[in-house]
JSON list of C-alpha atoms in Angstrom, two decimals:
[
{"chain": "A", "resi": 1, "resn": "UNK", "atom": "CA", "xyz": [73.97, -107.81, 135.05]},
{"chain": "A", "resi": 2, "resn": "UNK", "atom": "CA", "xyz": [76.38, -105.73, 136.99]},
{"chain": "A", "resi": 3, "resn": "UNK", "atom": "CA", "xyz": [76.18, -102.08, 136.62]},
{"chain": "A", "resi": 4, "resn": "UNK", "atom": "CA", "xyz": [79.55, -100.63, 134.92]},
{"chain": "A", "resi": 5, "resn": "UNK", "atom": "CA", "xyz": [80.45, -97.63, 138.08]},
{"chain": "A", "resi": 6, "resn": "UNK", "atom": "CA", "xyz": [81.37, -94.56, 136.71]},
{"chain": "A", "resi": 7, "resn": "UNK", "atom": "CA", "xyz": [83.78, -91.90, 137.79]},
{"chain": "A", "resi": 8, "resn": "UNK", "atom": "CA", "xyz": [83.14, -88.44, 137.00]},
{"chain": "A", "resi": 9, "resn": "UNK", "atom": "CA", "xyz": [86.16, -86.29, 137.59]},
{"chain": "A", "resi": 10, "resn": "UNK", "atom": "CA", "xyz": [86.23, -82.31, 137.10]},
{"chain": "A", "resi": 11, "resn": "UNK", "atom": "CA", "xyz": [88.85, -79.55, 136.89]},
{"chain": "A", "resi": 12, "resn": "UNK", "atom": "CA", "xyz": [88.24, -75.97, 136.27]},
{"chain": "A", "resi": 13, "resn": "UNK", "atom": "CA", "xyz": [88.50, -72.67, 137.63]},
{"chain": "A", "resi": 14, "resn": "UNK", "atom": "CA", "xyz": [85.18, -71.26, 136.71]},
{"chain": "A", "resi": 15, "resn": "UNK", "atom": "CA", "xyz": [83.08, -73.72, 137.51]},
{"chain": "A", "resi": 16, "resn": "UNK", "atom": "CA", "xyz": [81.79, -74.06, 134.01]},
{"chain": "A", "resi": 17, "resn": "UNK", "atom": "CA", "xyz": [83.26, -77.85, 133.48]},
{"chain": "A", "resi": 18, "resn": "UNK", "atom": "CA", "xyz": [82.24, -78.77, 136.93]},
{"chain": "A", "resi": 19, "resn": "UNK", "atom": "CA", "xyz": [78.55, -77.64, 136.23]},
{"chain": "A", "resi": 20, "resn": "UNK", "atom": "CA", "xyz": [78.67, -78.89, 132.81]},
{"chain": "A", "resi": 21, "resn": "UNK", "atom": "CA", "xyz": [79.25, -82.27, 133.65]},
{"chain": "A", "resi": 22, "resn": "UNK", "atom": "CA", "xyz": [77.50, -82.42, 136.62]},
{"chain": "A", "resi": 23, "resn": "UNK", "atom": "CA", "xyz": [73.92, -81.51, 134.48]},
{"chain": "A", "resi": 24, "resn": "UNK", "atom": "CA", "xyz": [74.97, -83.82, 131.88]},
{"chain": "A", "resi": 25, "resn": "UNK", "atom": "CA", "xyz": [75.13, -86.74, 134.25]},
{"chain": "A", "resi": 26, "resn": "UNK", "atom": "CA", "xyz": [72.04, -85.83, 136.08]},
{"chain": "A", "resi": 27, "resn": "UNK", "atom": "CA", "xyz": [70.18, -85.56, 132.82]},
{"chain": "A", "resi": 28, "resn": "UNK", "atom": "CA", "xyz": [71.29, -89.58, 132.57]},
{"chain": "A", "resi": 29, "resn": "UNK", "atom": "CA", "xyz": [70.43, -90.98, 135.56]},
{"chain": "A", "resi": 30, "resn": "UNK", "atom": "CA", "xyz": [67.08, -89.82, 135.04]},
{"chain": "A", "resi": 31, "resn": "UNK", "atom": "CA", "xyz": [66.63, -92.08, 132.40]},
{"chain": "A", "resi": 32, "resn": "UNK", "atom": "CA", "xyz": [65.22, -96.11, 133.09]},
{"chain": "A", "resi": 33, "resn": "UNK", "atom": "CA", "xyz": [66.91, -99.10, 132.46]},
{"chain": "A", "resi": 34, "resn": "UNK", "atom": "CA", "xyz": [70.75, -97.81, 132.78]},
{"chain": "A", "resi": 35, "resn": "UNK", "atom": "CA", "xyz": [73.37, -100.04, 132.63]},
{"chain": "A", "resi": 36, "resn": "UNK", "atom": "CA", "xyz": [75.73, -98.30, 134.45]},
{"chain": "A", "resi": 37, "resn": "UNK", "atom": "CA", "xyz": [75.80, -95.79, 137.86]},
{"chain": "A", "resi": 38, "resn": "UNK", "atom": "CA", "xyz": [77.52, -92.51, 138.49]},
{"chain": "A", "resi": 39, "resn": "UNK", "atom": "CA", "xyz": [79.30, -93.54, 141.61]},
{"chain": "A", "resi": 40, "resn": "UNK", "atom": "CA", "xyz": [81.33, -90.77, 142.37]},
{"chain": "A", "resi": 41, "resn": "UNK", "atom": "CA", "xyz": [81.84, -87.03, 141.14]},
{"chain": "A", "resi": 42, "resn": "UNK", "atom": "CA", "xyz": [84.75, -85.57, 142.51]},
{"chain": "A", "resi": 43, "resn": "UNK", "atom": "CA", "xyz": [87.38, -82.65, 141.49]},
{"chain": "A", "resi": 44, "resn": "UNK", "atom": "CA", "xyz": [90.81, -83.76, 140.22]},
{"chain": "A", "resi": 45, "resn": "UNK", "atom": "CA", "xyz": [92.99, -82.98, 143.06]},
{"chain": "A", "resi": 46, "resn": "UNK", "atom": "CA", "xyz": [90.48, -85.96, 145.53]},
{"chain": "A", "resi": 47, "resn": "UNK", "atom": "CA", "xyz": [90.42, -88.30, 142.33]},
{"chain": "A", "resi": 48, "resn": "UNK", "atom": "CA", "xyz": [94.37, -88.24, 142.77]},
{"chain": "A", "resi": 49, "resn": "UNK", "atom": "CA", "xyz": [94.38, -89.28, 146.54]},
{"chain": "A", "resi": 50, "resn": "UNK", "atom": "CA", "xyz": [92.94, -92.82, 145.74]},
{"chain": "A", "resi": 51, "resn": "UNK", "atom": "CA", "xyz": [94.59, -93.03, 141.96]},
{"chain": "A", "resi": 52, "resn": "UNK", "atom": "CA", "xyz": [96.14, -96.56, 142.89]},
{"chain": "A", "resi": 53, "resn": "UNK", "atom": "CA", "xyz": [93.10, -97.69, 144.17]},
{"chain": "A", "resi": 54, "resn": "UNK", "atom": "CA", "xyz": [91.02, -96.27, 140.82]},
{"chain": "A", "resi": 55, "resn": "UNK", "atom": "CA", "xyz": [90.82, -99.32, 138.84]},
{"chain": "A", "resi": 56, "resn": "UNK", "atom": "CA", "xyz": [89.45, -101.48, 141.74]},
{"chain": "A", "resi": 57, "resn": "UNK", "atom": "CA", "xyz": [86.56, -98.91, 142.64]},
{"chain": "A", "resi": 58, "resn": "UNK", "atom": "CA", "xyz": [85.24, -98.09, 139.40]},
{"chain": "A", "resi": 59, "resn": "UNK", "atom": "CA", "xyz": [84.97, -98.95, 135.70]},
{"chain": "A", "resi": 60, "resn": "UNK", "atom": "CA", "xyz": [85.20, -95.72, 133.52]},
{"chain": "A", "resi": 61, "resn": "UNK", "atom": "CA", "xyz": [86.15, -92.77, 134.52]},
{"chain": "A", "resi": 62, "resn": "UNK", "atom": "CA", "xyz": [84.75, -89.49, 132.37]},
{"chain": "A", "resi": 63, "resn": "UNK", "atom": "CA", "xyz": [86.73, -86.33, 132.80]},
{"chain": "A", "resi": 64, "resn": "UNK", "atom": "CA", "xyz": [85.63, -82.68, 132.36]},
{"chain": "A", "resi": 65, "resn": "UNK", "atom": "CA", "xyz": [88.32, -79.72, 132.88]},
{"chain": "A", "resi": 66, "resn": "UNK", "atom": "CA", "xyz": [89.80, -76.95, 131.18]},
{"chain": "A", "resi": 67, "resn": "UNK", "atom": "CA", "xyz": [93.45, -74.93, 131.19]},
{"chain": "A", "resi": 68, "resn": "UNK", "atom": "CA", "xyz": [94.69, -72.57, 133.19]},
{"chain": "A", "resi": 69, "resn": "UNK", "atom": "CA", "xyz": [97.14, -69.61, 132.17]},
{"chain": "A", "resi": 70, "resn": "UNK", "atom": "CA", "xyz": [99.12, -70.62, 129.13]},
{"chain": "A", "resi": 71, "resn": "UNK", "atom": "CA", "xyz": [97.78, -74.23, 129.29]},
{"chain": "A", "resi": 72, "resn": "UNK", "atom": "CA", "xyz": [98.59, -75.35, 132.81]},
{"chain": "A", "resi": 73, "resn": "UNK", "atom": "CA", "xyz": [95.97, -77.79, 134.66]},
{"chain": "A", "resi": 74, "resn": "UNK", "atom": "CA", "xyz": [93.66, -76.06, 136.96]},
{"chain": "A", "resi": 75, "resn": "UNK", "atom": "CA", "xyz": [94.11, -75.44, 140.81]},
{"chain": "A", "resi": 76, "resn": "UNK", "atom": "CA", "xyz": [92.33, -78.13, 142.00]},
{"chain": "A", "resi": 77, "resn": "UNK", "atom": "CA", "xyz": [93.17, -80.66, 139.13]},
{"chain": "A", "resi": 78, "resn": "UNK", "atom": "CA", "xyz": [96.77, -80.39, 139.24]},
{"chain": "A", "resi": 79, "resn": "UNK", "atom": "CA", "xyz": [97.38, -83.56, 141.17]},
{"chain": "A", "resi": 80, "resn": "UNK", "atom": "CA", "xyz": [95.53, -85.49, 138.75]},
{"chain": "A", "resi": 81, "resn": "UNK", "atom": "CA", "xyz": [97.52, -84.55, 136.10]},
{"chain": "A", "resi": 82, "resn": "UNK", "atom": "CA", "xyz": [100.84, -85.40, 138.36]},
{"chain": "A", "resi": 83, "resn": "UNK", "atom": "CA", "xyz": [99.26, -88.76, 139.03]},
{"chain": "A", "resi": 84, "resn": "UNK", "atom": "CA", "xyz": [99.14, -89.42, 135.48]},
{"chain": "A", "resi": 85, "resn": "UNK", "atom": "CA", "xyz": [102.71, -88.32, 134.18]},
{"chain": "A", "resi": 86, "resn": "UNK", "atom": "CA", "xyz": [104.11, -90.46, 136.94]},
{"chain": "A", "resi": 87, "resn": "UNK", "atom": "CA", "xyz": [101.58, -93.55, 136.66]},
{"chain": "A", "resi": 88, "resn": "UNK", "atom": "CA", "xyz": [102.55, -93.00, 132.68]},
{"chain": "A", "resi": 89, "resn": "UNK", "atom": "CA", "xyz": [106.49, -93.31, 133.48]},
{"chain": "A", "resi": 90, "resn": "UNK", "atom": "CA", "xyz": [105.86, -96.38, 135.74]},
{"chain": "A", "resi": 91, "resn": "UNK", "atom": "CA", "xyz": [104.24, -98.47, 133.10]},
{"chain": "A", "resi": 92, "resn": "UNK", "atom": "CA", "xyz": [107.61, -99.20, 131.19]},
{"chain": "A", "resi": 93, "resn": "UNK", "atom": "CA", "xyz": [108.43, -101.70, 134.29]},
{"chain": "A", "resi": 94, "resn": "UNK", "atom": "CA", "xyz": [105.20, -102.88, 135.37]},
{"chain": "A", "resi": 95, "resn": "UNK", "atom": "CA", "xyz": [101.58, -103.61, 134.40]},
{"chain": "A", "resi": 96, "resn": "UNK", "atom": "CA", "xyz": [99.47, -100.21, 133.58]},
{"chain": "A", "resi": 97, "resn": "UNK", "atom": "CA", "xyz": [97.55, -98.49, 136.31]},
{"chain": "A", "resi": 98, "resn": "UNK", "atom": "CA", "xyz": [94.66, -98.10, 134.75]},
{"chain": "A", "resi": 99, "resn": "UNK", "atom": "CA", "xyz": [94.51, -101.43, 132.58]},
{"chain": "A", "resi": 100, "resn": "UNK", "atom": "CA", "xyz": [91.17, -102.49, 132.50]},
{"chain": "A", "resi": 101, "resn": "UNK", "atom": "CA", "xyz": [89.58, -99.29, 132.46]},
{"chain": "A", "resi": 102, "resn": "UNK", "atom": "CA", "xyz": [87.85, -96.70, 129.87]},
{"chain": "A", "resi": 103, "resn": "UNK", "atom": "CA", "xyz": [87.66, -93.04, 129.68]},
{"chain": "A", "resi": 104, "resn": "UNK", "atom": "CA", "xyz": [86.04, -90.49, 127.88]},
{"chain": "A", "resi": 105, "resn": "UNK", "atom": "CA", "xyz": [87.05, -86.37, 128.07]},
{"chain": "A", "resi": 106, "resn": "UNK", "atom": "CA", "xyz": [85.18, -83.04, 127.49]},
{"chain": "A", "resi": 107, "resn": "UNK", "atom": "CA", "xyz": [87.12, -80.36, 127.41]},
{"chain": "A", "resi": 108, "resn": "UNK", "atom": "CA", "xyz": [86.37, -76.53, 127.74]},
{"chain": "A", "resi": 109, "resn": "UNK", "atom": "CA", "xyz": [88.36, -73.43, 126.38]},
{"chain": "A", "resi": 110, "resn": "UNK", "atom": "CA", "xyz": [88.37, -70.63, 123.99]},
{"chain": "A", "resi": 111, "resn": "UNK", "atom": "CA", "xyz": [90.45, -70.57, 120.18]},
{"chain": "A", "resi": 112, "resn": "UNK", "atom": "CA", "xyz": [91.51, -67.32, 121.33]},
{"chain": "A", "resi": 113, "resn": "UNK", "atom": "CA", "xyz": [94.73, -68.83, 123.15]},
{"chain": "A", "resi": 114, "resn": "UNK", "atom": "CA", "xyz": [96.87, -70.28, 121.35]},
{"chain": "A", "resi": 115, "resn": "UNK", "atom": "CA", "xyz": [96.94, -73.69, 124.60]},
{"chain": "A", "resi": 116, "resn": "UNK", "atom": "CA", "xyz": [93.30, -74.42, 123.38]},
{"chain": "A", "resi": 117, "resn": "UNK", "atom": "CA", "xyz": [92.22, -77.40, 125.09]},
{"chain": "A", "resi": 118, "resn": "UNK", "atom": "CA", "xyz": [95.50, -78.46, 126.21]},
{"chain": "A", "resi": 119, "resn": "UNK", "atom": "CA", "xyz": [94.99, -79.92, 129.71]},
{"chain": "A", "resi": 120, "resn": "UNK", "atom": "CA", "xyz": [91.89, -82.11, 128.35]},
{"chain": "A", "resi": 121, "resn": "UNK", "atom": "CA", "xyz": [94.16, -83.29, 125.55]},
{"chain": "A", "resi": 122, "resn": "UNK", "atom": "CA", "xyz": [97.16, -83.75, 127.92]},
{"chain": "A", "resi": 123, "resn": "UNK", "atom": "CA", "xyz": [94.55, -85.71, 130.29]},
{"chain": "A", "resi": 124, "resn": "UNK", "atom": "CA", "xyz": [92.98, -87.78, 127.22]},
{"chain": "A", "resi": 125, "resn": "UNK", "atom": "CA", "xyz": [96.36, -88.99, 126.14]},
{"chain": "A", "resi": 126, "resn": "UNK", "atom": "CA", "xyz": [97.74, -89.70, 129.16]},
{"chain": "A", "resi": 127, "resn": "UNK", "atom": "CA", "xyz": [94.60, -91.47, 130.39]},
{"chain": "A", "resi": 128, "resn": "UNK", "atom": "CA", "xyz": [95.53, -93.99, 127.28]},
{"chain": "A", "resi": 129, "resn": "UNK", "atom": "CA", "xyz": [99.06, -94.22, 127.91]},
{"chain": "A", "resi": 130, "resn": "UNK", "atom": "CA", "xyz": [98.27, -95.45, 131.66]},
{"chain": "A", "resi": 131, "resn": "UNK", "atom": "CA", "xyz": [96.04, -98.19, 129.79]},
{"chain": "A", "resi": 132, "resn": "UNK", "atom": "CA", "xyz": [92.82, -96.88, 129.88]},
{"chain": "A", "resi": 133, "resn": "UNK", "atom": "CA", "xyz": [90.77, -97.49, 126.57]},
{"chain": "A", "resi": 134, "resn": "UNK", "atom": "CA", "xyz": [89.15, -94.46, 124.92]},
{"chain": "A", "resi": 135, "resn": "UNK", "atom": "CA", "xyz": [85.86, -95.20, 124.48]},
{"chain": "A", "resi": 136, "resn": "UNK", "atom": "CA", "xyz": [84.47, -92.19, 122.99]},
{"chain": "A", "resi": 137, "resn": "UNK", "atom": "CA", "xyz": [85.96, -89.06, 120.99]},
{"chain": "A", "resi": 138, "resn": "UNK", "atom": "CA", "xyz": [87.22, -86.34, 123.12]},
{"chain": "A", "resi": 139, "resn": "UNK", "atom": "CA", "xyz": [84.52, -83.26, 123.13]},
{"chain": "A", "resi": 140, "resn": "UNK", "atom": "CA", "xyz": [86.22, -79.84, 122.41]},
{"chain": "A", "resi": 141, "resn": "UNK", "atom": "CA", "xyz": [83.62, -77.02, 123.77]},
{"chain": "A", "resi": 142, "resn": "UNK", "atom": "CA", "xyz": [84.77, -73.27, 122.13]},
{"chain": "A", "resi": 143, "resn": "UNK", "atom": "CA", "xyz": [83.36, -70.91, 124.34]},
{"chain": "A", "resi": 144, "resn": "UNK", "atom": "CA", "xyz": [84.05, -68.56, 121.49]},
{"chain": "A", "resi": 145, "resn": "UNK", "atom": "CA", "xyz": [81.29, -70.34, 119.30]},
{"chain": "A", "resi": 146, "resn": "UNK", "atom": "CA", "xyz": [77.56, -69.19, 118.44]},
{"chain": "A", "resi": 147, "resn": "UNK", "atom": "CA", "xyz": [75.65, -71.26, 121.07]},
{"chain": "A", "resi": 148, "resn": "UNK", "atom": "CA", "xyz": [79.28, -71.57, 123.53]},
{"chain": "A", "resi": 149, "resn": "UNK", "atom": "CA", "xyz": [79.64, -74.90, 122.84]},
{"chain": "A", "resi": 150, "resn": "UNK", "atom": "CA", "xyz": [76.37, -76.38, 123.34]},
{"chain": "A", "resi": 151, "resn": "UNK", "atom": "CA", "xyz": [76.06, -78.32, 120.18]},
{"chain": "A", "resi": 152, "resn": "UNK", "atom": "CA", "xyz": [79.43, -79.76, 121.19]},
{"chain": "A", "resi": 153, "resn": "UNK", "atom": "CA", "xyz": [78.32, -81.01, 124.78]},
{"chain": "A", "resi": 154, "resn": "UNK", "atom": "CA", "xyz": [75.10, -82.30, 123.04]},
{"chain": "A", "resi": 155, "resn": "UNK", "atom": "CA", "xyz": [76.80, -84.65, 120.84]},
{"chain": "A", "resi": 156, "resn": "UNK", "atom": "CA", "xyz": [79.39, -85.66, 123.45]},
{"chain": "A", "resi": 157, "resn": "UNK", "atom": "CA", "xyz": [76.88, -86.87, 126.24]},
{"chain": "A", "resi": 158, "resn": "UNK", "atom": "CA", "xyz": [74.57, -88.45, 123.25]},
{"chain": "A", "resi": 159, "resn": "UNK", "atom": "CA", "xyz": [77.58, -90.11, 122.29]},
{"chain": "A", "resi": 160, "resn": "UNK", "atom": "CA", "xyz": [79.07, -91.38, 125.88]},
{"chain": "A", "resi": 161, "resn": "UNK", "atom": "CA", "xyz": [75.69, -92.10, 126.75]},
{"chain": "A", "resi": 162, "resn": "UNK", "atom": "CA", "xyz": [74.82, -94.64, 124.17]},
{"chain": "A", "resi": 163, "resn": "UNK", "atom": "CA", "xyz": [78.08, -96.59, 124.52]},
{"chain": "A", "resi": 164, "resn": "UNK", "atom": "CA", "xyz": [77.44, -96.89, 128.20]},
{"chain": "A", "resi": 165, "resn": "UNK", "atom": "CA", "xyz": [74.09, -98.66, 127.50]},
{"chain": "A", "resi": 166, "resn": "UNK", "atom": "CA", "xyz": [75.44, -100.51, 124.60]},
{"chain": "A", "resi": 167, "resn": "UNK", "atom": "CA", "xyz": [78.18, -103.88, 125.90]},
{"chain": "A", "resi": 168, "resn": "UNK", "atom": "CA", "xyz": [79.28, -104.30, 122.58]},
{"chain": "A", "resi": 169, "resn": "UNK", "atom": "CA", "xyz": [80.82, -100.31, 122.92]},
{"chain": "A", "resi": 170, "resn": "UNK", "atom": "CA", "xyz": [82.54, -101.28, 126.36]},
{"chain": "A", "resi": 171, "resn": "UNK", "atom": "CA", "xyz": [84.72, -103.76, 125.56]},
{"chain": "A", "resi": 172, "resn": "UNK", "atom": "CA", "xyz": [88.07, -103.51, 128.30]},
{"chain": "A", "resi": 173, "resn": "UNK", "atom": "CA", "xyz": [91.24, -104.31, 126.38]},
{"chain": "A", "resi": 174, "resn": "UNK", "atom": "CA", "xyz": [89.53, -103.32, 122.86]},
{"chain": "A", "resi": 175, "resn": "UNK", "atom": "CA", "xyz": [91.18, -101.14, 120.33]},
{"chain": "A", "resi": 176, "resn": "UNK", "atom": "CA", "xyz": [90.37, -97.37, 121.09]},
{"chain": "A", "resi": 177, "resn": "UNK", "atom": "CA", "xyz": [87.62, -95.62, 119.26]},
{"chain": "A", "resi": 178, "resn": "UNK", "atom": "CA", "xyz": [89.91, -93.27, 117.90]},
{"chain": "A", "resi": 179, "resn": "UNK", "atom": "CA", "xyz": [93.04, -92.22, 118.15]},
{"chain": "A", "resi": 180, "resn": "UNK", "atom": "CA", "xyz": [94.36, -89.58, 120.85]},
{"chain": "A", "resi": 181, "resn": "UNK", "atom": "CA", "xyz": [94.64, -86.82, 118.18]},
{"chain": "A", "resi": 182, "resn": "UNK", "atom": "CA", "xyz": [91.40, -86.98, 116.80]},
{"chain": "A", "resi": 183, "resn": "UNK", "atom": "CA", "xyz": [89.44, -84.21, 116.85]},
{"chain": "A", "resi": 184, "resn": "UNK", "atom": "CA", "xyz": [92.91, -82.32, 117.39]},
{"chain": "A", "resi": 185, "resn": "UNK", "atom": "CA", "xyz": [96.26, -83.24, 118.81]},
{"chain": "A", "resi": 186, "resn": "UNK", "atom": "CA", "xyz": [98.08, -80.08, 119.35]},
{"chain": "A", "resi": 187, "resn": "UNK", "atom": "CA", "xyz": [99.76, -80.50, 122.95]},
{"chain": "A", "resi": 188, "resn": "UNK", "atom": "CA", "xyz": [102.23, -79.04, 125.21]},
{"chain": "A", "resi": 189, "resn": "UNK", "atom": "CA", "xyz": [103.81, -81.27, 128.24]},
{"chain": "A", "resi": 190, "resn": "UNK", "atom": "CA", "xyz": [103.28, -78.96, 131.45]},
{"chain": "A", "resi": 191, "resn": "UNK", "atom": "CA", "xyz": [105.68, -78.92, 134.34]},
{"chain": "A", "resi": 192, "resn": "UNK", "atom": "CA", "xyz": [103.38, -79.82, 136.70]},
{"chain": "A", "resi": 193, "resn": "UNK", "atom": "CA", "xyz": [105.30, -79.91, 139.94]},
{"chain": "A", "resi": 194, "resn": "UNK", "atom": "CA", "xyz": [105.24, -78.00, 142.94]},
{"chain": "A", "resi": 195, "resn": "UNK", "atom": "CA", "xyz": [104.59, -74.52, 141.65]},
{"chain": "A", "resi": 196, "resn": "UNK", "atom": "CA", "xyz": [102.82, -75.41, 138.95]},
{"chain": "A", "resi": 197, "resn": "UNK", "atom": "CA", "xyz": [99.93, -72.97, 139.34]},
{"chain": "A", "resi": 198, "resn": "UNK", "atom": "CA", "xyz": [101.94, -69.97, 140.18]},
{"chain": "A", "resi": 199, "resn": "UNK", "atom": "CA", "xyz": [104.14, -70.87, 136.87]},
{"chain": "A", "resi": 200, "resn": "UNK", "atom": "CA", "xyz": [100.49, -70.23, 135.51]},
{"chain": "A", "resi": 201, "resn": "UNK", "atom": "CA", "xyz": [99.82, -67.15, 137.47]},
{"chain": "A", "resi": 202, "resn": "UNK", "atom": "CA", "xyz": [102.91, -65.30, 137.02]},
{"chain": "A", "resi": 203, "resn": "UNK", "atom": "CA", "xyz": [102.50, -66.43, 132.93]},
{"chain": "A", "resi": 204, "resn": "UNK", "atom": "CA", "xyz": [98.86, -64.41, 133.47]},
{"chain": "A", "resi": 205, "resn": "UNK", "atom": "CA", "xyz": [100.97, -61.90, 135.33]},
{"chain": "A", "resi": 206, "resn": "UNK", "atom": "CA", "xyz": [103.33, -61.01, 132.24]},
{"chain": "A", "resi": 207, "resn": "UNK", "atom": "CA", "xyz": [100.68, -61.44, 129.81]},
{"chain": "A", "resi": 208, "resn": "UNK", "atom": "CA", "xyz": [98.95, -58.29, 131.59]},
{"chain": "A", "resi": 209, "resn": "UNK", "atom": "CA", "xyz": [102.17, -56.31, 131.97]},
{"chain": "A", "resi": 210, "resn": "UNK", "atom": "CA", "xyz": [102.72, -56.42, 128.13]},
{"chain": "A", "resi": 211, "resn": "UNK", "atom": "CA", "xyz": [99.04, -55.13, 127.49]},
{"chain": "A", "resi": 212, "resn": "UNK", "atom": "CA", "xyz": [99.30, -52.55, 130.01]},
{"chain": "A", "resi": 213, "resn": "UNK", "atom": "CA", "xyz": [102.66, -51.45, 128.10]},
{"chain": "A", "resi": 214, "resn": "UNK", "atom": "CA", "xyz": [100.99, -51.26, 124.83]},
{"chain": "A", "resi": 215, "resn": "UNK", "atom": "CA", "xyz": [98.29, -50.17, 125.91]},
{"chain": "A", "resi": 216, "resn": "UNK", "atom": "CA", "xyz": [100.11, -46.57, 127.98]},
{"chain": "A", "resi": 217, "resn": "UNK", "atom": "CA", "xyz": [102.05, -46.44, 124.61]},
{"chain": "A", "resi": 218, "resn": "UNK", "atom": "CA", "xyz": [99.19, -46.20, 122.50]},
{"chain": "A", "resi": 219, "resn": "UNK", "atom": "CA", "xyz": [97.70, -43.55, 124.75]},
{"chain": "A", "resi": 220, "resn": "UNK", "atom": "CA", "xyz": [100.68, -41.77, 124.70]},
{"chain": "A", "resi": 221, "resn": "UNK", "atom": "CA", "xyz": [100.25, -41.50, 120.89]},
{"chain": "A", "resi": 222, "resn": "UNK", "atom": "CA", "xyz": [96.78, -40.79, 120.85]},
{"chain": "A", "resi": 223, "resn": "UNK", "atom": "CA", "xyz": [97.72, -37.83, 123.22]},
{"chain": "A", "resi": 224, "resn": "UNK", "atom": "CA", "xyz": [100.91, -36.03, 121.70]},
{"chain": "A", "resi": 225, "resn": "UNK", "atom": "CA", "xyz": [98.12, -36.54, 118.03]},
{"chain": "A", "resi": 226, "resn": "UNK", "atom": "CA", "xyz": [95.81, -35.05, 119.34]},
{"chain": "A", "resi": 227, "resn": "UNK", "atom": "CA", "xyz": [98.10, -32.74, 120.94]},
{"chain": "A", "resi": 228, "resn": "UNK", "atom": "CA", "xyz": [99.71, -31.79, 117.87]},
{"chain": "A", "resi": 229, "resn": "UNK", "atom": "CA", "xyz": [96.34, -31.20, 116.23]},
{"chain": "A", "resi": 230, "resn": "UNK", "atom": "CA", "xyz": [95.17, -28.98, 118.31]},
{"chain": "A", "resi": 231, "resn": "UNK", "atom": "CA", "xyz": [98.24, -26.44, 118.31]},
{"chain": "A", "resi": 232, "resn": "UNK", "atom": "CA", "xyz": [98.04, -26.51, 114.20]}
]
């Protein structure tokens, strides 16, 4: 039996999705009998430079990544996402780019924006509409949690792992496992052109203004208080 070749694709700008991913695949090929290989690990922006070639070289791609500023794709992940949007608009006059192939996403973030998870979402529902099948439910990791999203990686890699060993599970052309909005669907579409990431940055930019702002008022008020209290 031919091993089903796997492509693990990561975007993030800590690192944490890259390592992640990286430990949870390592953990797998150091298991016997596996029915499939990890052929390739490679950030988002080198996955894009052979997209048209994808579905020839491998059989499922998993992707890792986070957001960036108010929910943009990461530096080096950006052109993945531009692959997708524009492999996504070609499909209405010719055959999918990704027919044939499956896909499973983790994504990392914190409930404390209000773009939680919205690149891996973006990425997860493209994926599908380039005609990839969604093998597995989409992981959501909340840095914000007890344990930082442990639990939630656990049951992800438990889960992707036992439908890579199990045929019936990898069926190409199948219905989905779930639906793109399951665990969540909240999404924003991101401009993801040239200037994408300094849309991001300058968004990051603003965001700090308006604390520093509040933050000289409230000093301001603390002072003339205190002030005040001291002359009475």
């Amino acid at each position: 039996m031919v091993q089903k070749r796997v492509l693990v694709v990561y975007g993030s700008e800590s690192g944490t999705a890259k390592g992640a991913i990286k430990r949870i695949t390592a953990e797998w090929m150091k298991k016997e009998g596996l029915k499939f290989t990890v052929a390739d690990t490679m950030e988002g922006n080198a996955a894009a430079e052979q997209f048209s070639t994808l579905k020839d070289n491998y059989n499922v791609i998993l992707v890792a990544c986070s957001s960036f500023g108010d929910g943009y794709p990461p530096s080096g992940y950006e052109d993945f996402l531009k692959e997708l949007y524009k492999a996504r608009d070609k499909t209405f006059d010719q055959d999918p780019p990704l027919d044939g192939m499956q896909h499973a996403v983790l994504g990392f973030g914190s409930t404390i924006y209000e773009t939680f998870q919205n690149n891996p979402r973006l990425t997860d529902k493209l994926l599908e509409e380039c005609g990839s099948r969604r093998f597995a439910k989409r992981g959501e990791v909340d840095d914000t949690d007890e344990e930082g999203g442990k639990k939630t990686m656990e049951t992800w890699s438990k889960e992707v792992f036992e439908c890579l060993q199990d045929e019936s599970k990898m069926v190409p052309g199948s219905a989905p496992v779930c639906k793109f909005d399951e665990p969540a669907g909240t999404v924003q579409d991101k401009d993801v052109g040239q200037g994408a990431v300094a849309k991001g940055n300058n968004e990051m930019a603003n965001y700090m203004m308006y604390f520093l702002v509040v933050l000289v008022v409230a000093l301001a008020v603390w002072y003339q208080k205190t002030k005040d209290a001291a002359s009475a």
